[in-house]
Short mmCIF file of C-alpha atoms in Angstrom, two decimals:
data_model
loop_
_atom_site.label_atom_id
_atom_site.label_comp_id
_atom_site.label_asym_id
_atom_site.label_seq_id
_atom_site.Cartn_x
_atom_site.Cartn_y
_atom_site.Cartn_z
CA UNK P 1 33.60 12.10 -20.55
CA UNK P 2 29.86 11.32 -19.88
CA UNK P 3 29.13 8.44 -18.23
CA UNK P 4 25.12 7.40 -19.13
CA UNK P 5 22.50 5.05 -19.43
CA UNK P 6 18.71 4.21 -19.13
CA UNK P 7 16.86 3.09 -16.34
CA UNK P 8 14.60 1.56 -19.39
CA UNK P 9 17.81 -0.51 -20.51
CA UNK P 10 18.64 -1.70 -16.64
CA UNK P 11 14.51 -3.41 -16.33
CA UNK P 12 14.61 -4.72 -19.83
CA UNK P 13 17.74 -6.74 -19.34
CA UNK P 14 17.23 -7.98 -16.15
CA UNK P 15 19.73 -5.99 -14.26
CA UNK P 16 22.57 -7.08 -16.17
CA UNK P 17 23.16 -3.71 -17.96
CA UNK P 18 24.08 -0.69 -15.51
CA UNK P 19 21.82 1.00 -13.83
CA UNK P 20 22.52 5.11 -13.95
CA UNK P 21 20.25 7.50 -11.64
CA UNK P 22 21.53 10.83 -12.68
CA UNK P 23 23.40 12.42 -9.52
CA UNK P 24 22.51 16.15 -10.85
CA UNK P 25 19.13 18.09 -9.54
CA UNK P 26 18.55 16.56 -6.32
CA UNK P 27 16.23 17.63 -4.17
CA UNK P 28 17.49 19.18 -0.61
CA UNK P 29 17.79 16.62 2.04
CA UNK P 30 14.59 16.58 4.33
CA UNK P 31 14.65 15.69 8.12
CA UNK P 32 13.05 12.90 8.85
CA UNK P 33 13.85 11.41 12.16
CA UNK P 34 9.82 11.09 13.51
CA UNK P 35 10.93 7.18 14.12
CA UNK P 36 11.32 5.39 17.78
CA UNK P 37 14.83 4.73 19.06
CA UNK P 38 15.30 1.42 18.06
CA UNK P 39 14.76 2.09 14.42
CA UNK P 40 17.15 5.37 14.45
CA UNK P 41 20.24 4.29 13.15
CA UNK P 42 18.77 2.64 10.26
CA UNK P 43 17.21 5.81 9.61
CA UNK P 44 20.11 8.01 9.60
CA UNK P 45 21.90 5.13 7.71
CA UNK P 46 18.81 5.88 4.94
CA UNK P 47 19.01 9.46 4.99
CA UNK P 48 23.28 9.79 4.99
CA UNK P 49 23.26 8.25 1.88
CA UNK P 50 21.10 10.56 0.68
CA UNK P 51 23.18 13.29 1.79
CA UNK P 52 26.14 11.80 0.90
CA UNK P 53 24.98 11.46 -2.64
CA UNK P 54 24.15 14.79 -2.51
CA UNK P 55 27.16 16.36 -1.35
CA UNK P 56 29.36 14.50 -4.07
CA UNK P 57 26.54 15.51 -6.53
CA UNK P 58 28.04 19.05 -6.11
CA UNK P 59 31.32 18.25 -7.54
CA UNK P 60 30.50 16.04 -10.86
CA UNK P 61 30.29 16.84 -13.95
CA UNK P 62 27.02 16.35 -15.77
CA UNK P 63 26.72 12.92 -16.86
CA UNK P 64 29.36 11.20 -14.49
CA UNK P 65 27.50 9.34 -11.82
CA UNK P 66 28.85 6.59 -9.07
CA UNK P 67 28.52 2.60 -9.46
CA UNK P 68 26.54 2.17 -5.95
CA UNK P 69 25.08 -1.42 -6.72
CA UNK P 70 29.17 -2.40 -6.84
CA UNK P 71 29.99 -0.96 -3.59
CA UNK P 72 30.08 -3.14 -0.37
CA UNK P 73 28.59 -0.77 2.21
CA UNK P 74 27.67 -3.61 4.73
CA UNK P 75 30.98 -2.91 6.71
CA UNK P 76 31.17 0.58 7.05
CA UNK P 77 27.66 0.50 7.63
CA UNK P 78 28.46 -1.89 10.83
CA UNK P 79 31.29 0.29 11.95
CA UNK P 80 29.03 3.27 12.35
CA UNK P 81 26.04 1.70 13.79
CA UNK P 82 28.19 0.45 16.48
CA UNK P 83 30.37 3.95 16.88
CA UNK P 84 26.68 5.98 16.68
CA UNK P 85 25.09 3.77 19.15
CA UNK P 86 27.53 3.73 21.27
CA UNK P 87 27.57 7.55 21.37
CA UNK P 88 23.68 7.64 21.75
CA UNK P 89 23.99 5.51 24.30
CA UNK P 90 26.79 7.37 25.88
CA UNK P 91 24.91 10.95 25.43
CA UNK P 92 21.29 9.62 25.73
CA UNK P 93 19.08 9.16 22.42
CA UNK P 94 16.84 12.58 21.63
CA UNK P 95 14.33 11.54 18.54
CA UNK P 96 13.76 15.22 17.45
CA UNK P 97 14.76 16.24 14.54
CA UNK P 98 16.31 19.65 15.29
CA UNK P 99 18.45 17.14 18.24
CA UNK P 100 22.23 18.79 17.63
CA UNK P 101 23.54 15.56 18.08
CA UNK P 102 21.66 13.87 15.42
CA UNK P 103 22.27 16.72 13.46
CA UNK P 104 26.17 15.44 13.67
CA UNK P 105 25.54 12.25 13.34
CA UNK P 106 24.02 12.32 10.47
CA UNK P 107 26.43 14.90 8.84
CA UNK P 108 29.71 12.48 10.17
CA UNK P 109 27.97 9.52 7.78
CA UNK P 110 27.30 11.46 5.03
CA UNK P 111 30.94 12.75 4.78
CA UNK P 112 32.09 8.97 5.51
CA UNK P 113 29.72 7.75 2.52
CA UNK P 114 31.24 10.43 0.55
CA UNK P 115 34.61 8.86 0.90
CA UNK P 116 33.61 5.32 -0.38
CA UNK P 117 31.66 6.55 -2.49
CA UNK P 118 34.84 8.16 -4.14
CA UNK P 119 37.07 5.74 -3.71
CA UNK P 120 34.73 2.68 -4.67
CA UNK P 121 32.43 4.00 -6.93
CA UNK P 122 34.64 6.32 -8.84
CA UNK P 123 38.36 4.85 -8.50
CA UNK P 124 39.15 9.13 -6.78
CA UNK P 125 42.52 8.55 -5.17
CA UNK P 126 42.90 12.18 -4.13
CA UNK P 127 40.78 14.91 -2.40
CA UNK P 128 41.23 18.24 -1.45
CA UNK P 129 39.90 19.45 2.02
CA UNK P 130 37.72 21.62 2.62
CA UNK P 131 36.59 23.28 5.67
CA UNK P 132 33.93 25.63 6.74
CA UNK P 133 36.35 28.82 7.38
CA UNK P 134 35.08 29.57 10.39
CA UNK P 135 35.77 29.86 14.37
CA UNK P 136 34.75 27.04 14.91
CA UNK P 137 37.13 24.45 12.49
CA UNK P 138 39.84 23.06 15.22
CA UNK P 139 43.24 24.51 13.93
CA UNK P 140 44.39 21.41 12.68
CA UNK P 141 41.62 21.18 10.46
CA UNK P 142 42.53 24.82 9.32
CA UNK P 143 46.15 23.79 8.54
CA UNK P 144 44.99 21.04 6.40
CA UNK P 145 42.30 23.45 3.93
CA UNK P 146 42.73 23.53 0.33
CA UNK P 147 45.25 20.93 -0.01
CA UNK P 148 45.11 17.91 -1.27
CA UNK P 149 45.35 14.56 0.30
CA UNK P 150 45.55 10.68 -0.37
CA UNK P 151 42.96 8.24 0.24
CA UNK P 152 44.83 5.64 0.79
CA UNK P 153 47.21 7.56 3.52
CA UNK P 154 45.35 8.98 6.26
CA UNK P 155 46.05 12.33 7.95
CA UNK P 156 46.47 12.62 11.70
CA UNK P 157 42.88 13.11 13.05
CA UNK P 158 41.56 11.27 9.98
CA UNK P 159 40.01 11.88 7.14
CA UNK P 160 37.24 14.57 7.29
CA UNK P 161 34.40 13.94 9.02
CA UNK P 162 35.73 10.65 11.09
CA UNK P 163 36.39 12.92 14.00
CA UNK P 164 33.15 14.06 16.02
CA UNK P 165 32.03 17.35 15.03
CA UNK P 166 33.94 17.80 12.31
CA UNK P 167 32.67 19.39 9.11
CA UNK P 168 34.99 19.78 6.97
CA UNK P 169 34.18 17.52 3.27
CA UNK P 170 36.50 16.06 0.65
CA UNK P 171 36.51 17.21 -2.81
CA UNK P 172 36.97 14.71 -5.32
CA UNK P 173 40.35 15.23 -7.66
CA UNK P 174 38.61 13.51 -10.57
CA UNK P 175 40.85 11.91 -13.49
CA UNK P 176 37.99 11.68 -16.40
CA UNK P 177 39.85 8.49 -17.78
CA UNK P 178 39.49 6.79 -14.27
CA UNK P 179 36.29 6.67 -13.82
CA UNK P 180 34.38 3.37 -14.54
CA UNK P 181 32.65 2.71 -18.01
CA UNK P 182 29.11 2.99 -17.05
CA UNK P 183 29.30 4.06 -13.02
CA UNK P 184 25.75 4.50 -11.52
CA UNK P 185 24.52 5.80 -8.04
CA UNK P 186 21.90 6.97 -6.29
CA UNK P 187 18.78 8.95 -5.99
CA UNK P 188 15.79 7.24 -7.75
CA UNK P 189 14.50 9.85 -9.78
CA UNK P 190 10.71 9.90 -10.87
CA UNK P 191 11.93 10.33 -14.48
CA UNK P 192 13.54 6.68 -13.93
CA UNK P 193 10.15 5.36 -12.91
CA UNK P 194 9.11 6.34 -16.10
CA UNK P 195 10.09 2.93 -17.63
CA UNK P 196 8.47 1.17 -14.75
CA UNK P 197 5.22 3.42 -14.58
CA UNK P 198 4.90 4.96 -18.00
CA UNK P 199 1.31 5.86 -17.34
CA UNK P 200 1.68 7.62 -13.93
CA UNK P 201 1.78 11.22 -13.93
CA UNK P 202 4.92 12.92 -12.88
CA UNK P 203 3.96 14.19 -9.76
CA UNK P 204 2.96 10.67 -8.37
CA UNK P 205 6.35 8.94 -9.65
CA UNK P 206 8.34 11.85 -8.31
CA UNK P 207 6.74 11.06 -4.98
CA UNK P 208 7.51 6.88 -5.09
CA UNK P 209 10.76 7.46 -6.32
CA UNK P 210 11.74 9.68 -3.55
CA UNK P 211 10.24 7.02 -0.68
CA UNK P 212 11.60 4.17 -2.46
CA UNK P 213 15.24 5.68 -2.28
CA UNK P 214 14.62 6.94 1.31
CA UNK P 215 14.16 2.93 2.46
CA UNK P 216 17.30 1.36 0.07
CA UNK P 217 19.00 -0.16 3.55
CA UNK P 218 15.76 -0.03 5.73
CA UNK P 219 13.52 -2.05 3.69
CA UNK P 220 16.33 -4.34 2.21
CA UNK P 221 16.20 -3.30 -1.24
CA UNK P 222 20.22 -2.59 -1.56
CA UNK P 223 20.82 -4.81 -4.07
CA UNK P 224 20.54 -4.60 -7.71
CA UNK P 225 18.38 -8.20 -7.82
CA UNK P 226 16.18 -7.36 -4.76
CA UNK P 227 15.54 -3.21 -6.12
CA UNK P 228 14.53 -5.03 -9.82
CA UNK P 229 12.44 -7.52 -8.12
CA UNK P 230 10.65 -5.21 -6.11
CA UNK P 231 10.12 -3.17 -8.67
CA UNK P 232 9.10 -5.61 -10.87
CA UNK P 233 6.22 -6.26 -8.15
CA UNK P 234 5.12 -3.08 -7.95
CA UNK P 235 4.84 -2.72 -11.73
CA UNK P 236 2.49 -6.08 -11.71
CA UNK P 237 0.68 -4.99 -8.75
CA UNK P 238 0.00 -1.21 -9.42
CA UNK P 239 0.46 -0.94 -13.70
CA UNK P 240 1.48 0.98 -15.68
CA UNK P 241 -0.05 3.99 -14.01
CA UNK P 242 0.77 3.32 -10.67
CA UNK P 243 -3.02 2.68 -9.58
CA UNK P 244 -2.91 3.00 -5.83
CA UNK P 245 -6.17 1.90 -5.07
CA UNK P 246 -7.87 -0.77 -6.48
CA UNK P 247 -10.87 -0.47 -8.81
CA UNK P 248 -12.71 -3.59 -8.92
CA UNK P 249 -13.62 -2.73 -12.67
CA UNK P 250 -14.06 -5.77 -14.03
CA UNK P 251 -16.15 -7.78 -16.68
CA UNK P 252 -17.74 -10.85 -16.07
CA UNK P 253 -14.98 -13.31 -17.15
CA UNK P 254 -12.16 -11.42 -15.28
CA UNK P 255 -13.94 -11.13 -11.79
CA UNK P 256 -15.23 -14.88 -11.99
CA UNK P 257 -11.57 -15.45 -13.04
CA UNK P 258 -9.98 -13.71 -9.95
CA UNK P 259 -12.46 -14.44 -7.89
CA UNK P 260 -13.78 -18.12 -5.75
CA UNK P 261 -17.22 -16.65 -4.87
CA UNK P 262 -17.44 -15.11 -8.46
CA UNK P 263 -17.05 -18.44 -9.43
CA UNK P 264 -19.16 -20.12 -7.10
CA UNK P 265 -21.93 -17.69 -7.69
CA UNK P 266 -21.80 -16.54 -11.53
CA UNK P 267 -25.48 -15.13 -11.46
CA UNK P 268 -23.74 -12.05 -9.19
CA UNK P 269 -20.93 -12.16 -11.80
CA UNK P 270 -23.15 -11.34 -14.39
CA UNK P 271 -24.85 -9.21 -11.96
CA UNK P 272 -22.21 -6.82 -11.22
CA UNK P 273 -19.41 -6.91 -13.38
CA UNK P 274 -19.20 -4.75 -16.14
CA UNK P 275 -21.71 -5.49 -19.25
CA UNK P 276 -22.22 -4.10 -22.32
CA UNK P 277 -25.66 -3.14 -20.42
CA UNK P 278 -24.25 -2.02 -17.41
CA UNK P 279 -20.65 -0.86 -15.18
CA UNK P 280 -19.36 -2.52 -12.62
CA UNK P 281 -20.66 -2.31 -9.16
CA UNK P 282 -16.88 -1.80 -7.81
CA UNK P 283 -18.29 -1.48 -4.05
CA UNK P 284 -20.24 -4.80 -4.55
CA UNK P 285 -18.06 -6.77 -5.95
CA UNK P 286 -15.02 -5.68 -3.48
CA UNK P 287 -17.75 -6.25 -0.66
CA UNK P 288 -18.45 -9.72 -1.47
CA UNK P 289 -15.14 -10.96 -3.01
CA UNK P 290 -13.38 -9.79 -0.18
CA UNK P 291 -15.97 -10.81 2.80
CA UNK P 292 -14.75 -12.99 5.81
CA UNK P 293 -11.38 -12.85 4.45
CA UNK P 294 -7.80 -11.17 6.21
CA UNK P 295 -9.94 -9.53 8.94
CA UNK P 296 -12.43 -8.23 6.67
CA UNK P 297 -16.37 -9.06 8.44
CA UNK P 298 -19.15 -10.28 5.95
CA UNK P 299 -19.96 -8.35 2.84
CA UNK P 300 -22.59 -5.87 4.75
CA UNK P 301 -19.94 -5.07 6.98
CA UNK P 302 -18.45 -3.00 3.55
CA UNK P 303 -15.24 -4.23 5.09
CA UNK P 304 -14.48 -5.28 1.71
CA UNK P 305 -14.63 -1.70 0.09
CA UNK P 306 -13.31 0.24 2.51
CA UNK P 307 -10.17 -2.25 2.88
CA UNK P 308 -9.68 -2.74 -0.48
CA UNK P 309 -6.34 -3.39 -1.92
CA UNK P 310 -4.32 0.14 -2.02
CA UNK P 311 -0.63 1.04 -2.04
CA UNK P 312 1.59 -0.29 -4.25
CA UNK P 313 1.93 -3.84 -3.22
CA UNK P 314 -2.01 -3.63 -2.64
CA UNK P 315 -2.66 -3.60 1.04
CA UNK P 316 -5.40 -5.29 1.43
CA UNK P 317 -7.95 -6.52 4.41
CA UNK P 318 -9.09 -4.89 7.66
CA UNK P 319 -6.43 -7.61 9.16
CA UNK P 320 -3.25 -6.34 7.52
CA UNK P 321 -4.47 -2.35 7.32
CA UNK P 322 -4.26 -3.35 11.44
CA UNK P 323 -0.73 -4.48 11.09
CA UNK P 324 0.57 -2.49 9.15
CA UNK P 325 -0.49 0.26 11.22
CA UNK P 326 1.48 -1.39 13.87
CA UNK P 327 4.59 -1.70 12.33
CA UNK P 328 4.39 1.78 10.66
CA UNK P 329 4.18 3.32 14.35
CA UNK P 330 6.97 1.08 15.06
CA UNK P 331 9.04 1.83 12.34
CA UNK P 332 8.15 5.63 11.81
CA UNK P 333 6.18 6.83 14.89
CA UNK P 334 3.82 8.90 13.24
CA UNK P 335 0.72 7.91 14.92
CA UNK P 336 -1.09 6.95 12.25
CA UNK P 337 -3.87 4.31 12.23
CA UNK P 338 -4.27 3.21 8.61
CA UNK P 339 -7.38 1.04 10.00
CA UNK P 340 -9.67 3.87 10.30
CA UNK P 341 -8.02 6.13 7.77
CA UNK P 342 -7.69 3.34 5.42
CA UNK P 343 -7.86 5.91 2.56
CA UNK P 344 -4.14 7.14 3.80
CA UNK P 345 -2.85 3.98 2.49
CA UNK P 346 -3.37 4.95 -1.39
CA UNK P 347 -0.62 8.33 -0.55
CA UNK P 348 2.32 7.64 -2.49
CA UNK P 349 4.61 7.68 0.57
CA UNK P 350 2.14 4.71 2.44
CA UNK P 351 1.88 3.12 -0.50
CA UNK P 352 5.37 2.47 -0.89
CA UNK P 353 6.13 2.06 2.97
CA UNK P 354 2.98 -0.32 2.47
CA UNK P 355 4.71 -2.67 -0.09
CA UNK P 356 8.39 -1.90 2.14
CA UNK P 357 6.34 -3.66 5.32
CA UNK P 358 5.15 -6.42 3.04
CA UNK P 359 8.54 -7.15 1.27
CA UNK P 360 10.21 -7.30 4.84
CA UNK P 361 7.25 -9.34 6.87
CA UNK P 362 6.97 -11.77 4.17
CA UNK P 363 11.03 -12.03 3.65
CA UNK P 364 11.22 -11.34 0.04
CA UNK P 365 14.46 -9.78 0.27
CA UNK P 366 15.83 -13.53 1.14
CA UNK P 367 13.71 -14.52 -1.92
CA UNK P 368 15.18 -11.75 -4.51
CA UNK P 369 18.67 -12.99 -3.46
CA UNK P 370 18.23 -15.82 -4.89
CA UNK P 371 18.80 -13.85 -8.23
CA UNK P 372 17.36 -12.55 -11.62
CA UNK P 373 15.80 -16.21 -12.57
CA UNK P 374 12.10 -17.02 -13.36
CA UNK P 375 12.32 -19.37 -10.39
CA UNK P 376 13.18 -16.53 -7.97
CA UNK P 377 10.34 -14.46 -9.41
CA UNK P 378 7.92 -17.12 -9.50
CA UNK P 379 8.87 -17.45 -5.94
CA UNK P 380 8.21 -14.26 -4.86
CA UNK P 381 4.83 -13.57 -6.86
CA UNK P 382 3.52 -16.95 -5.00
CA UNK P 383 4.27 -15.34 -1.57
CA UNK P 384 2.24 -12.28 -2.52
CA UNK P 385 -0.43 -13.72 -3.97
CA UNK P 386 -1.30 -15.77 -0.97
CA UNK P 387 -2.75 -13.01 0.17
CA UNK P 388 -5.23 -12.68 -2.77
CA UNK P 389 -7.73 -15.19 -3.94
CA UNK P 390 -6.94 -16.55 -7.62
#
């Protein structure tokens, strides 16, 4: 049976109707551990899921897709961070990405995923195990391929992948008539963002979507009201096409709208704002709208063009391209200093890890919680617009 819906249905209504990201064409899962130890497990937390979704992906049926936004992961979640870390801890943490022991760590949660992701997302009682046929699966392991086991009674030694090193996988048994009435999951496809973004090209959604689902437990956004809401910001922030850099195009009675010293000064309004005579002077009016203002210097400085608002919750100021440098190399360790490469800001993956460091530093995920109301989004479009002048 096919189990479907549209991301365009999911926005429109709020989040009340399911929201289905199609489990089948997923891209292979990249590497990404460039990040400090203190942000490591969160980062393999981000990336198992991926991996997990991935490896289920493999045995589904087009059109059948897991209900993620109804599964609890908070306690499993808790149970590995404390099992990994201890065993960094124990065996010393390596931040390379070709690190054997991340490699397993990172394999162990994505086989652990896959099991609730069975058993909660798709009702699976039943798996058959698989193992890799080679030397190296322990002989118990090798006893137990090809047949089929419970979920809800464990085999000695676990269920695959609990034990360390093991990499074996479960295989769903899949009973068509119990899986959920419209079960979602996963990977946040660019064709998804199409609803959002309807005006972005493909290439440029393809690239969000993939960042956005890369920082679903990282950057708080693994809910159903805080994803919607922080979509919804991006959409009001960015447009329909997904502008990632601001272009300070406007006519006279939007900039003196938007503006104070606009306001305070129409006779530059008229000046340069787009006319029928004229187009707007974009590095003008971003010079003086934005001068003296979130770390930007005075409007000869042309701190106000070349911090201009980019990314897709609009970065903007000399100030906060500064700190979000700073928690970037924090978070990611990439050694990038968005302050004097400001222009890095506008790539789709900045732009969304941009609008992740501003949903987390200004504690909008505490905000979205508060649910799909106009109060909560009211709420939340206050605390980002305290950073602009209206």
């Amino acid at each position: 049976m096919r189990q479907e819906s549209r991301f365009s249905t999911w926005i429109r209504s709020g989040g009340q109707s399911t929201f289905v990201l199609a489990l089948n064409g997923l891209v292979d899962l990249e590497a990404k551990f460039s990040v400090v130890p203190d942000r490591l497990l969160d980062s393999i937390i981000d990336d198992s899921l991926a991996a997990a979704v991935g490896r289920l992906n493999q045995y589904l049926p087009d059109g059948v897709s897991i209900d993620i936004s109804a599964i609890n992961l908070t306690p499993i979640r808790d149970q590995l961070r404390s099992e990994v870390a201890d065993r960094l801890t124990e065996i010393g943490v390596a931040v390379n990405p070709n690190d054997p022991v991340i490699t397993k760590v990172l394999a162990r949660y994505a086989e652990i995923l896959n099991g609730v992701l069975q058993t909660q997302g798709l009702n699976v009682e039943q798996y058959i195990w698989r193992s890799q046929d080679d030397s190296r699966v322990r002989s118990a392991h090798a006893a137990y391929d090809d047949h089929i086991f419970s979920w809800s009674d464990t085999p000695d030694g676990g269920h695959p992948g609990q034990g360390w090193n093991c990499r074996c996988t479960a295989e769903p048994v899949l009973d068509g008539t119990a899986i959920p009435d419209g079960a979602v999951c996963d990977i946040l496809t660019g064709d998804r963002l199409a609803t959002v973004f309807p005006a972005a090209d493909t290439e440029k959604r393809a690239a969000i979507a993939r960042e956005v689902d890369l920082r679903v437990v990282s950057g708080q956004l693994d809910t159903r009201e805080r994803l919607i809401h922080f979509l919804a910001q991006m959409r009001q922030e960015a447009g329909d096409d997904a502008q990632l850099v601001e272009g300070f195009n406007y006519n006279v009675r939007g900039l003196m709208a938007t503006y104070r010293y606009f306001r305070n000064n129409p006779e530059d309004a008229q000046r340069f704002a787009r006319t029928e005579d004229h187009p707007a002077d974009a590095v003008s009016i971003a010079n003086l709208a934005l001068a003296n203002r979130n770390g930007n210097g005075d409007a000869a400085s042309n701190d106000g063009w070349t911090y201009r608002g980019r990314g897709l919750l609009q970065l903007t100021g000399r100030g906060n391209y500064r700190a979000f440098t700073v928690w970037h190399e924090r978070e990611f360790g990439e050694g990038i200093d968005f302050e004097s490469e400001s222009d890095r800001a506008a790539e789709p993956v900045y732009a969304v890890r941009s609008a992740v460091y501003f949903w987390l530093s200004h504690d909008l995920p505490t905000l979205a919680d508060a649910g799909l109301t106009n109060e909560a989004t009211d709420a939340i479009t206050a605390r980002i617009n305290l950073r602009t002048e209206s």
